[in-house]
Structures are given as C-alpha cells and as structure tokens.
PDB file of C-alpha atoms in Angstrom:
ATOM      1  CA  MET A   1      12.571 -10.870  15.285  1.00 70.00           C
ATOM      2  CA  SER A   2      12.542  -8.937  12.013  1.00 93.00           C
ATOM      3  CA  LEU A   3      11.042  -8.465   8.564  1.00 97.00           C
ATOM      4  CA  TYR A   4      12.527  -7.140   5.320  1.00 98.00           C
ATOM      5  CA  ILE A   5      10.633  -4.584   3.261  1.00 98.00           C
ATOM      6  CA  ALA A   6      11.112  -2.630   0.049  1.00 98.00           C
ATOM      7  CA  SER A   7       9.180  -0.648  -2.515  1.00 98.00           C
ATOM      8  CA  LEU A   8       9.807  -1.860  -6.055  1.00 98.00           C
ATOM      9  CA  ASN A   9       7.809   1.037  -7.525  1.00 98.00           C
ATOM     10  CA  SER A  10       5.296   3.506  -6.153  1.00 98.00           C
ATOM     11  CA  GLY A  11       3.147   5.874  -8.172  1.00 97.00           C
ATOM     12  CA  SER A  12       0.455   6.063 -10.805  1.00 96.00           C
ATOM     13  CA  ASN A  13       2.833   4.349 -13.251  1.00 96.00           C
ATOM     14  CA  GLY A  14       2.940   1.202 -11.111  1.00 98.00           C
ATOM     15  CA  ASN A  15       2.904  -0.032  -7.522  1.00 98.00           C
ATOM     16  CA  CYS A  16       4.587  -3.053  -5.979  1.00 98.00           C
ATOM     17  CA  TYR A  17       5.665  -3.599  -2.364  1.00 98.00           C
ATOM     18  CA  TYR A  18       7.742  -6.453  -0.917  1.00 98.00           C
ATOM     19  CA  VAL A  19       7.465  -7.826   2.624  1.00 98.00           C
ATOM     20  CA  GLY A  20       9.364 -10.951   3.705  1.00 98.00           C
ATOM     21  CA  ASN A  21      11.103 -12.720   6.553  1.00 96.00           C
ATOM     22  CA  GLY A  22      14.073 -14.233   4.757  1.00 89.00           C
ATOM     23  CA  GLN A  23      12.395 -17.543   3.935  1.00 94.00           C
ATOM     24  CA  GLU A  24       9.096 -16.440   2.424  1.00 97.00           C
ATOM     25  CA  ALA A  25       7.683 -13.171   1.161  1.00 98.00           C
ATOM     26  CA  ILE A  26       4.631 -11.614  -0.429  1.00 98.00           C
ATOM     27  CA  LEU A  27       4.055  -8.833  -2.921  1.00 98.00           C
ATOM     28  CA  VAL A  28       1.296  -6.336  -2.282  1.00 98.00           C
ATOM     29  CA  ASP A  29       0.132  -5.349  -5.753  1.00 98.00           C
ATOM     30  CA  ALA A  30       2.093  -5.936  -8.951  1.00 98.00           C
ATOM     31  CA  GLY A  31       1.693  -2.942 -11.206  1.00 98.00           C
ATOM     32  CA  ILE A  32       5.014  -3.194 -13.056  1.00 98.00           C
ATOM     33  CA  SER A  33       6.003  -5.883 -15.542  1.00 98.00           C
ATOM     34  CA  CYS A  34       7.273  -9.289 -14.521  1.00 98.00           C
ATOM     35  CA  ARG A  35      10.661  -8.568 -16.104  1.00 98.00           C
ATOM     36  CA  GLU A  36      10.995  -5.234 -14.325  1.00 98.00           C
ATOM     37  CA  THR A  37       9.912  -6.789 -11.026  1.00 98.00           C
ATOM     38  CA  GLU A  38      12.613  -9.441 -11.393  1.00 98.00           C
ATOM     39  CA  ARG A  39      15.269  -6.891 -12.334  1.00 98.00           C
ATOM     40  CA  ARG A  40      14.519  -4.594  -9.444  1.00 98.00           C
ATOM     41  CA  MET A  41      14.422  -7.395  -6.910  1.00 98.00           C
ATOM     42  CA  ALA A  42      17.732  -8.780  -8.177  1.00 98.00           C
ATOM     43  CA  ARG A  43      19.395  -5.361  -7.909  1.00 98.00           C
ATOM     44  CA  ILE A  44      18.619  -5.216  -4.188  1.00 98.00           C
ATOM     45  CA  GLY A  45      19.415  -8.854  -3.442  1.00 97.00           C
ATOM     46  CA  LEU A  46      15.888 -10.271  -3.412  1.00 97.00           C
ATOM     47  CA  SER A  47      14.678 -13.374  -5.231  1.00 96.00           C
ATOM     48  CA  MET A  48      11.284 -14.146  -6.723  1.00 97.00           C
ATOM     49  CA  GLN A  49      11.783 -17.678  -5.433  1.00 96.00           C
ATOM     50  CA  THR A  50      10.947 -16.446  -1.924  1.00 97.00           C
ATOM     51  CA  VAL A  51       7.683 -14.834  -3.063  1.00 98.00           C
ATOM     52  CA  LYS A  52       4.778 -17.112  -2.174  1.00 98.00           C
ATOM     53  CA  ALA A  53       1.751 -14.957  -3.000  1.00 98.00           C
ATOM     54  CA  ILE A  54       0.451 -11.687  -4.420  1.00 98.00           C
ATOM     55  CA  PHE A  55      -2.142  -9.648  -2.514  1.00 98.00           C
ATOM     56  CA  VAL A  56      -4.225  -7.173  -4.506  1.00 98.00           C
ATOM     57  CA  SER A  57      -5.474  -3.929  -2.989  1.00 97.00           C
ATOM     58  CA  HIS A  58      -7.814  -2.895  -5.830  1.00 96.00           C
ATOM     59  CA  GLU A  59      -8.308  -3.167  -9.568  1.00 96.00           C
ATOM     60  CA  HIS A  60      -6.707  -0.002 -10.988  1.00 97.00           C
ATOM     61  CA  THR A  61      -4.181  -0.745 -13.696  1.00 97.00           C
ATOM     62  CA  ASP A  62      -1.186   0.626 -11.804  1.00 96.00           C
ATOM     63  CA  HIS A  63      -1.720  -2.100  -9.192  1.00 98.00           C
ATOM     64  CA  ILE A  64      -2.477  -5.156 -11.316  1.00 98.00           C
ATOM     65  CA  SER A  65      -0.807  -4.936 -14.742  1.00 98.00           C
ATOM     66  CA  GLY A  66       2.071  -7.276 -13.865  1.00 98.00           C
ATOM     67  CA  ILE A  67      -0.028  -9.950 -12.170  1.00 98.00           C
ATOM     68  CA  PRO A  68      -0.926 -12.243 -15.112  1.00 98.00           C
ATOM     69  CA  VAL A  69       2.682 -12.918 -16.156  1.00 98.00           C
ATOM     70  CA  LEU A  70       4.071 -13.069 -12.610  1.00 98.00           C
ATOM     71  CA  ALA A  71       1.358 -15.434 -11.425  1.00 98.00           C
ATOM     72  CA  LYS A  72       1.739 -17.705 -14.441  1.00 98.00           C
ATOM     73  CA  LYS A  73       5.542 -17.812 -14.462  1.00 98.00           C
ATOM     74  CA  TYR A  74       5.944 -18.529 -10.746  1.00 98.00           C
ATOM     75  CA  GLY A  75       2.683 -20.360 -10.080  1.00 98.00           C
ATOM     76  CA  LEU A  76       1.710 -17.812  -7.447  1.00 98.00           C
ATOM     77  CA  PRO A  77      -1.651 -17.682  -5.697  1.00 98.00           C
ATOM     78  CA  VAL A  78      -3.358 -14.320  -6.068  1.00 98.00           C
ATOM     79  CA  TYR A  79      -5.344 -13.151  -3.051  1.00 98.00           C
ATOM     80  CA  ILE A  80      -8.063 -10.865  -4.287  1.00 98.00           C
ATOM     81  CA  THR A  81     -11.713 -10.080  -3.606  1.00 97.00           C
ATOM     82  CA  ASP A  82     -14.376 -11.229  -6.043  1.00 96.00           C
ATOM     83  CA  ALA A  83     -15.353  -7.679  -6.994  1.00 96.00           C
ATOM     84  CA  THR A  84     -11.738  -6.647  -7.601  1.00 97.00           C
ATOM     85  CA  LEU A  85     -11.146  -9.691  -9.796  1.00 97.00           C
ATOM     86  CA  TYR A  86     -14.297  -9.017 -11.800  1.00 96.00           C
ATOM     87  CA  HIS A  87     -13.712  -5.310 -12.354  1.00 96.00           C
ATOM     88  CA  GLY A  88      -9.991  -5.732 -12.970  1.00 96.00           C
ATOM     89  CA  ASN A  89     -10.603  -8.424 -15.596  1.00 94.00           C
ATOM     90  CA  ILE A  90      -7.284 -10.053 -14.649  1.00 95.00           C
ATOM     91  CA  ASP A  91      -6.266 -12.988 -16.851  1.00 95.00           C
ATOM     92  CA  ILE A  92      -5.226 -15.624 -14.313  1.00 96.00           C
ATOM     93  CA  LYS A  93      -6.174 -19.260 -13.833  1.00 96.00           C
ATOM     94  CA  ARG A  94      -9.143 -19.823 -11.576  1.00 96.00           C
ATOM     95  CA  GLU A  95      -7.193 -22.270  -9.422  1.00 97.00           C
ATOM     96  CA  GLN A  96      -4.675 -19.527  -8.609  1.00 98.00           C
ATOM     97  CA  VAL A  97      -7.356 -17.153  -7.328  1.00 98.00           C
ATOM     98  CA  ILE A  98      -8.023 -17.102  -3.590  1.00 98.00           C
ATOM     99  CA  ALA A  99     -10.625 -14.728  -2.196  1.00 97.00           C
ATOM    100  CA  PHE A 100      -9.812 -12.936   1.030  1.00 97.00           C
ATOM    101  CA  LYS A 101     -12.157 -11.275   3.464  1.00 95.00           C
ATOM    102  CA  PRO A 102     -11.500  -8.206   5.583  1.00 95.00           C
ATOM    103  CA  TYR A 103     -10.405  -8.764   9.181  1.00 95.00           C
ATOM    104  CA  GLU A 104      -9.607 -12.458   8.554  1.00 96.00           C
ATOM    105  CA  PRO A 105      -5.850 -13.182   8.595  1.00 97.00           C
ATOM    106  CA  VAL A 106      -4.296 -15.222   5.791  1.00 98.00           C
ATOM    107  CA  GLN A 107      -1.273 -17.313   6.738  1.00 98.00           C
ATOM    108  CA  ILE A 108       1.610 -17.507   4.252  1.00 98.00           C
ATOM    109  CA  GLY A 109       4.290 -19.518   6.014  1.00 97.00           C
ATOM    110  CA  ASP A 110       5.191 -17.469   9.081  1.00 97.00           C
ATOM    111  CA  LEU A 111       3.596 -14.314   7.680  1.00 98.00           C
ATOM    112  CA  ALA A 112       0.040 -13.313   8.607  1.00 98.00           C
ATOM    113  CA  ILE A 113      -1.671 -10.895   6.226  1.00 98.00           C
ATOM    114  CA  GLN A 114      -4.846  -9.097   7.195  1.00 98.00           C
ATOM    115  CA  ALA A 115      -6.923  -6.816   4.999  1.00 97.00           C
ATOM    116  CA  PHE A 116      -9.268  -4.020   5.965  1.00 96.00           C
ATOM    117  CA  PRO A 117     -11.465  -1.671   3.873  1.00 95.00           C
ATOM    118  CA  LYS A 118     -10.451   1.807   2.836  1.00 95.00           C
ATOM    119  CA  PHE A 119     -11.947   4.764   0.987  1.00 92.00           C
ATOM    120  CA  HIS A 120     -10.888   4.817  -2.659  1.00 93.00           C
ATOM    121  CA  ASP A 121     -12.578   5.081  -6.019  1.00 91.00           C
ATOM    122  CA  ALA A 122     -12.540   1.351  -6.752  1.00 94.00           C
ATOM    123  CA  ALA A 123     -14.867  -1.615  -6.449  1.00 92.00           C
ATOM    124  CA  GLU A 124     -13.702  -3.153  -3.184  1.00 96.00           C
ATOM    125  CA  PRO A 125     -10.417  -1.537  -2.059  1.00 96.00           C
ATOM    126  CA  HIS A 126      -8.381  -2.770   0.910  1.00 97.00           C
ATOM    127  CA  SER A 127      -5.247  -1.914   2.849  1.00 97.00           C
ATOM    128  CA  PHE A 128      -3.087  -4.566   4.502  1.00 98.00           C
ATOM    129  CA  ILE A 129      -1.194  -5.329   7.677  1.00 98.00           C
ATOM    130  CA  VAL A 130       1.555  -7.950   7.428  1.00 98.00           C
ATOM    131  CA  ASN A 131       2.721  -9.527  10.670  1.00 98.00           C
ATOM    132  CA  GLY A 132       5.724 -11.776  11.177  1.00 97.00           C
ATOM    133  CA  ASN A 133       8.329 -12.238  13.891  1.00 93.00           C
ATOM    134  CA  ASN A 134       6.297  -9.877  16.113  1.00 94.00           C
ATOM    135  CA  VAL A 135       6.673  -7.090  13.539  1.00 97.00           C
ATOM    136  CA  ASN A 136       3.743  -5.263  11.930  1.00 98.00           C
ATOM    137  CA  ILE A 137       4.109  -3.693   8.487  1.00 98.00           C
ATOM    138  CA  GLY A 138       1.296  -1.520   7.112  1.00 98.00           C
ATOM    139  CA  ILE A 139       0.568  -0.903   3.423  1.00 98.00           C
ATOM    140  CA  PHE A 140      -1.642   2.192   3.307  1.00 97.00           C
ATOM    141  CA  THR A 141      -1.887   3.751  -0.156  1.00 96.00           C
ATOM    142  CA  ASP A 142      -4.709   4.924  -2.436  1.00 94.00           C
ATOM    143  CA  ILE A 143      -6.709   6.213   0.513  1.00 94.00           C
ATOM    144  CA  GLY A 144      -9.278   8.953   0.076  1.00 92.00           C
ATOM    145  CA  SER A 145      -9.427   9.916   3.732  1.00 92.00           C
ATOM    146  CA  PRO A 146      -7.751   8.861   7.005  1.00 93.00           C
ATOM    147  CA  CYS A 147     -10.574   6.710   8.387  1.00 90.00           C
ATOM    148  CA  ASP A 148     -10.715   4.957  11.765  1.00 91.00           C
ATOM    149  CA  HIS A 149      -9.353   1.731  10.275  1.00 89.00           C
ATOM    150  CA  LEU A 150      -6.226   3.481   9.064  1.00 94.00           C
ATOM    151  CA  THR A 151      -5.471   5.191  12.353  1.00 95.00           C
ATOM    152  CA  LEU A 152      -6.223   2.053  14.388  1.00 94.00           C
ATOM    153  CA  HIS A 153      -3.729  -0.019  12.411  1.00 96.00           C
ATOM    154  CA  PHE A 154      -1.120   2.709  11.999  1.00 97.00           C
ATOM    155  CA  LYS A 155      -0.783   2.902  15.781  1.00 97.00           C
ATOM    156  CA  HIS A 156       0.606  -0.642  15.826  1.00 96.00           C
ATOM    157  CA  CYS A 157       3.063  -0.536  12.930  1.00 98.00           C
ATOM    158  CA  HIS A 158       6.798  -0.939  13.262  1.00 98.00           C
ATOM    159  CA  ALA A 159       7.017   0.338   9.680  1.00 98.00           C
ATOM    160  CA  ALA A 160       4.522   1.472   7.081  1.00 98.00           C
ATOM    161  CA  PHE A 161       4.022   2.501   3.490  1.00 98.00           C
ATOM    162  CA  LEU A 162       1.830   5.606   3.762  1.00 98.00           C
ATOM    163  CA  GLU A 163       0.451   7.539   0.841  1.00 98.00           C
ATOM    164  CA  ALA A 164       1.461  11.191   0.522  1.00 98.00           C
ATOM    165  CA  ASN A 165       0.069  11.821  -2.927  1.00 97.00           C
ATOM    166  CA  TYR A 166      -0.217  15.561  -3.412  1.00 97.00           C
ATOM    167  CA  ASP A 167       0.643  18.972  -2.087  1.00 96.00           C
ATOM    168  CA  GLU A 168      -2.601  20.917  -1.752  1.00 96.00           C
ATOM    169  CA  GLU A 169      -1.236  24.133  -3.250  1.00 97.00           C
ATOM    170  CA  MET A 170       0.434  22.358  -6.176  1.00 97.00           C
ATOM    171  CA  LEU A 171      -2.782  20.513  -6.981  1.00 97.00           C
ATOM    172  CA  GLU A 172      -4.914  23.645  -6.802  1.00 96.00           C
ATOM    173  CA  LYS A 173      -2.561  25.695  -8.982  1.00 96.00           C
ATOM    174  CA  GLY A 174      -1.777  22.865 -11.376  1.00 96.00           C
ATOM    175  CA  SER A 175      -3.105  22.083 -14.823  1.00 95.00           C
ATOM    176  CA  TYR A 176      -5.517  19.283 -13.941  1.00 96.00           C
ATOM    177  CA  PRO A 177      -9.170  19.947 -14.835  1.00 96.00           C
ATOM    178  CA  ARG A 178     -11.375  20.920 -11.928  1.00 96.00           C
ATOM    179  CA  HIS A 179     -13.326  17.662 -11.921  1.00 95.00           C
ATOM    180  CA  LEU A 180     -10.117  15.617 -11.583  1.00 95.00           C
ATOM    181  CA  LYS A 181      -8.786  17.837  -8.810  1.00 96.00           C
ATOM    182  CA  ASN A 182     -12.042  17.303  -6.963  1.00 95.00           C
ATOM    183  CA  ARG A 183     -11.903  13.544  -7.441  1.00 92.00           C
ATOM    184  CA  ILE A 184      -8.352  13.363  -6.097  1.00 94.00           C
ATOM    185  CA  ARG A 185      -9.121  15.371  -2.949  1.00 95.00           C
ATOM    186  CA  GLY A 186     -12.788  14.440  -2.627  1.00 93.00           C
ATOM    187  CA  GLY A 187     -12.619  11.661  -0.028  1.00 89.00           C
ATOM    188  CA  HIS A 188     -12.298   8.641  -2.332  1.00 90.00           C
ATOM    189  CA  GLY A 189      -9.092   9.644  -4.098  1.00 92.00           C
ATOM    190  CA  HIS A 190      -5.744  10.107  -2.382  1.00 94.00           C
ATOM    191  CA  LEU A 191      -4.194  11.461   0.810  1.00 97.00           C
ATOM    192  CA  SER A 192      -2.491  14.840   0.695  1.00 97.00           C
ATOM    193  CA  ASN A 193       0.867  15.521   2.298  1.00 98.00           C
ATOM    194  CA  LYS A 194      -0.951  17.369   5.078  1.00 98.00           C
ATOM    195  CA  GLN A 195      -3.337  14.493   5.769  1.00 97.00           C
ATOM    196  CA  ALA A 196      -0.516  11.951   5.767  1.00 98.00           C
ATOM    197  CA  LEU A 197       1.576  14.090   8.105  1.00 98.00           C
ATOM    198  CA  GLU A 198      -1.351  14.365  10.502  1.00 98.00           C
ATOM    199  CA  VAL A 199      -1.713  10.569  10.559  1.00 98.00           C
ATOM    200  CA  PHE A 200       2.010  10.258  11.241  1.00 98.00           C
ATOM    201  CA  THR A 201       2.289  12.881  13.970  1.00 98.00           C
ATOM    202  CA  LYS A 202      -0.908  11.926  15.801  1.00 98.00           C
ATOM    203  CA  HIS A 203      -0.857   8.153  15.541  1.00 97.00           C
ATOM    204  CA  ARG A 204       2.763   7.030  15.145  1.00 97.00           C
ATOM    205  CA  PRO A 205       3.830   4.540  17.825  1.00 97.00           C
ATOM    206  CA  SER A 206       7.068   5.261  19.621  1.00 96.00           C
ATOM    207  CA  TYR A 207       8.672   2.155  18.100  1.00 97.00           C
ATOM    208  CA  MET A 208       7.960   2.975  14.419  1.00 98.00           C
ATOM    209  CA  SER A 209      11.402   2.706  12.829  1.00 98.00           C
ATOM    210  CA  HIS A 210      10.623   3.317   9.127  1.00 98.00           C
ATOM    211  CA  LEU A 211       8.023   5.259   7.175  1.00 98.00           C
ATOM    212  CA  PHE A 212       7.869   4.994   3.387  1.00 98.00           C
ATOM    213  CA  LEU A 213       6.089   7.929   1.756  1.00 98.00           C
ATOM    214  CA  ALA A 214       4.287   6.326  -1.161  1.00 98.00           C
ATOM    215  CA  HIS A 215       2.298   7.005  -4.330  1.00 98.00           C
ATOM    216  CA  LEU A 216       3.555  10.559  -4.831  1.00 98.00           C
ATOM    217  CA  SER A 217       1.938  12.381  -7.734  1.00 97.00           C
ATOM    218  CA  ARG A 218       4.252  13.180 -10.617  1.00 97.00           C
ATOM    219  CA  ASP A 219       2.656  16.585 -11.210  1.00 97.00           C
ATOM    220  CA  ASN A 220       1.266  17.612  -7.833  1.00 97.00           C
ATOM    221  CA  ASN A 221       4.051  16.746  -5.429  1.00 98.00           C
ATOM    222  CA  SER A 222       7.801  16.903  -4.976  1.00 97.00           C
ATOM    223  CA  PRO A 223       9.973  14.208  -3.348  1.00 98.00           C
ATOM    224  CA  GLN A 224      12.196  16.909  -1.867  1.00 98.00           C
ATOM    225  CA  LEU A 225       9.241  18.846  -0.472  1.00 98.00           C
ATOM    226  CA  VAL A 226       7.603  15.876   1.232  1.00 98.00           C
ATOM    227  CA  GLN A 227      10.920  14.490   2.500  1.00 98.00           C
ATOM    228  CA  GLN A 228      11.678  17.762   4.275  1.00 97.00           C
ATOM    229  CA  LEU A 229       8.125  18.079   5.568  1.00 98.00           C
ATOM    230  CA  PHE A 230       8.290  14.699   7.295  1.00 98.00           C
ATOM    231  CA  ASN A 231      11.934  14.973   8.346  1.00 98.00           C
ATOM    232  CA  ASP A 232      10.956  17.939  10.470  1.00 96.00           C
ATOM    233  CA  HIS A 233       8.684  15.649  12.520  1.00 97.00           C
ATOM    234  CA  ALA A 234      10.493  12.331  12.142  1.00 97.00           C
ATOM    235  CA  GLY A 235      12.045  11.870  15.554  1.00 96.00           C
ATOM    236  CA  ASN A 236      13.519   8.345  15.627  1.00 96.00           C
ATOM    237  CA  THR A 237      11.631   7.245  12.508  1.00 98.00           C
ATOM    238  CA  GLN A 238      13.584   7.005   9.260  1.00 98.00           C
ATOM    239  CA  ILE A 239      11.685   8.632   6.388  1.00 98.00           C
ATOM    240  CA  ILE A 240      12.064   7.089   2.914  1.00 98.00           C
ATOM    241  CA  VAL A 241      10.400   8.475  -0.207  1.00 98.00           C
ATOM    242  CA  ALA A 242       9.332   5.566  -2.410  1.00 98.00           C
ATOM    243  CA  SER A 243      10.191   6.411  -6.009  1.00 98.00           C
ATOM    244  CA  ARG A 244       8.012   6.104  -9.088  1.00 97.00           C
ATOM    245  CA  PHE A 245      11.146   5.378 -11.150  1.00 96.00           C
ATOM    246  CA  GLU A 246      13.170   2.823  -9.195  1.00 97.00           C
ATOM    247  CA  GLU A 247      13.258   0.468  -6.254  1.00 98.00           C
ATOM    248  CA  THR A 248      14.247   1.477  -2.743  1.00 98.00           C
ATOM    249  CA  ALA A 249      16.849  -0.337  -0.707  1.00 98.00           C
ATOM    250  CA  VAL A 250      15.753  -3.274   1.431  1.00 98.00           C
ATOM    251  CA  TYR A 251      15.072  -2.196   4.998  1.00 98.00           C
ATOM    252  CA  HIS A 252      15.406  -4.454   8.022  1.00 97.00           C
ATOM    253  CA  VAL A 253      12.583  -3.849  10.523  1.00 97.00           C
ATOM    254  CA  GLN A 254      12.952  -5.250  14.027  1.00 94.00           C
ATOM    255  CA  ALA A 255      10.400  -5.672  16.786  1.00 89.00           C
ATOM    256  CA  GLU A 256      12.773  -4.959  19.665  1.00 72.00           C
ATOM    257  CA  HIS A 257      10.760  -5.118  22.892  1.00 45.00           C
ATOM    258  CA  THR A 258       7.349  -3.885  21.828  1.00 42.00           C
ATOM    259  CA  THR A 259       3.824  -5.160  22.079  1.00 39.00           C
ATOM    260  CA  ALA A 260       1.961  -4.676  18.832  1.00 38.00           C
ATOM    261  CA  SER A 261      -1.177  -6.771  18.916  1.00 38.00           C
ATOM    262  CA  ILE A 262      -4.234  -5.253  17.269  1.00 41.00           C
ATOM    263  CA  SER A 263      -7.765  -5.599  18.615  1.00 41.00           C
ATOM    264  CA  LEU A 264      -9.899  -5.498  15.505  1.00 43.00           C
ATOM    265  CA  PRO A 265     -13.601  -4.726  15.296  1.00 45.00           C
ATOM    266  CA  LYS A 266     -15.868  -7.505  14.199  1.00 44.00           C
ATOM    267  CA  LYS A 267     -17.183  -7.062  10.715  1.00 43.00           C
ATOM    268  CA  ASP A 268     -20.657  -6.042  11.864  1.00 43.00           C
ATOM    269  CA  GLU A 269     -19.131  -3.604  14.372  1.00 40.00           C
ATOM    270  CA  SER A 270     -16.823  -1.902  11.899  1.00 41.00           C
ATOM    271  CA  PRO A 271     -16.554   1.891  12.279  1.00 39.00           C
ATOM    272  CA  LEU A 272     -16.101   2.147   8.513  1.00 43.00           C
ATOM    273  CA  ARG A 273     -18.902   1.775   6.024  1.00 40.00           C
ATOM    274  CA  ILE A 274     -17.974   1.946   2.356  1.00 40.00           C
ATOM    275  CA  LYS A 275     -20.390   1.945  -0.506  1.00 41.00           C
ATOM    276  CA  PRO A 276     -18.691   0.389  -3.550  1.00 38.00           C
ATOM    277  CA  SER A 277     -18.435   2.782  -6.488  1.00 37.00           C
ATOM    278  CA  TYR A 278     -17.313   0.331  -9.198  1.00 34.00           C
ATOM    279  CA  THR A 279     -15.608   3.118 -11.111  1.00 35.00           C
ATOM    280  CA  GLN A 280     -12.521   2.125 -13.094  1.00 36.00           C
ATOM    281  CA  LEU A 281     -10.783   5.472 -12.685  1.00 36.00           C
ATOM    282  CA  ARG A 282      -7.037   5.854 -12.390  1.00 37.00           C
ATOM    283  CA  LEU A 283      -6.316   8.790 -10.126  1.00 35.00           C
ATOM    284  CA  TRP A 284      -2.969  10.576 -10.484  1.00 38.00           C
TER     285      TRP A 284
END
C-alpha cells in the first residue's frame, strides 16, 4: 500500500520527477541529461530498468531536453499531447509517441496516470495525478494560477510536488525586466510562495504525508525562506524543498486507511477553460 517518489531535479535548469511502486515507475518530464538522470537515480538506489514511460507536462526546454536520449536508450514510450510534441520539436521515433488526453487515465502496470489542464505559457500544458496501491501523488508545477482543477486534485493527494516559484517581494525588487516580472506573476507563469501556501493550508487533506516544494526560482526565492514558511503550517506533513542542483532522497508514501478517489468533471463540464498561447517562453 505504498509508492516511492523523488525529485531528480527541479527548477528552470531542468525538471524530472520519479514515481514508482517498486516494480515499475514513470518519469514526469525529463529536463536533465540521460547521463545525469542515471547518475542521480543510482545515487538514491533507483534503476532506470524500472522506468516504463515518460510523461511530458509541456514543451519548455527545462522539461524535455533529456527525452530524446532517454527514450532511445531505454526504448521508452513518451506520453505527450500532439501540440506539445509539435511545439517542442522533440526528436523521438514516431512509434514511441503516445498521445494522452486530459481526464483519461493511462495504465502503466499497476500505476494509473491521469492528466488535467493547467494555466501556463505553453501550447497545451498539463499536470498529473499518479495513483497506485491506493496512493495518489500529484505533480503540480509550472502553474500560473491555482485553478479549480489544482485544488480539486490536491485535496486527494497523499503527497505532492507543488510549485513555489517566487517570493513576491524578491521578484518585485529584483533585477528582472518589468515585462518578465509581469509574465511570471501574470496568471500563466508560476505560483508564488504565497499562492502555494494558500493551496496547501486550504486544501491539504489530513492524510497528506509529504509535500515537495518545487521549481524554486534561482533569483527570486530562497530554499531557507520557503522551507520555514511552510514548516510553520506543516502539521503532520513533511516539507521537502526540491533542489535545482541535486536529487532528493526517495520517500515512501503510504495510503494507511484513507479514501482518496477523485470524481472528475467530464471534459465538456470542465471548470477550467484554457486558450492555448503557443509561446515558447522559458519562465524563470
């Protein structure tokens, strides 16, 4: 009744998240090199031989740069939307490409992976819920605003990777040009520490055991600052800051005695409507 999770890297220099059950696993995004992915997994006792698929959230370079070599070397299927594949211009064999649709679970062994749309400055961006052994793991990064989809799924997670990209004061006083500051905080960029904390405090289920704070900005945030901010509200949830320089430990997430089914809206009843922007912009 458990899953194993780790961040291999998290930030604008590369993103890669591992979720597995001991027999099979998936990677959500692969924005670091194949060699570095292998090294980091080996250091924490994980093997690429258990990885059965890569799921792609969107086409920005820090989420896809490692995919071509990883997919080729290990013969991995790459689950990706048509628009993300087109705008990412990813060099992978057609037979390895599998399109996914939001709200429709994909079964990888005993893991069920479900995507849902999010607000971000990309062609067709998605977040993911991974379910296995009655455990739900959420991967919620690169989110411009905390929409209904995010809060609905967060309420059912035993553990989650949640973006806490920037401190509002650090961003405002920092050296970024005004137009970039506005893009980051403008609703299709990234979540601030304050927004992420509000999601956590308002929508965390009582059984959430682990929260990974992900995709921290190098220039507009501080690991120490955000760790303390969330520790003050953590309760029984362990707070882990996912590094942009190294892998985290592997964390063992158990279901215990919880009910975590999710009643999803049908596609035509979705509370979220996103107009694709098709802008290949890497937001820091």
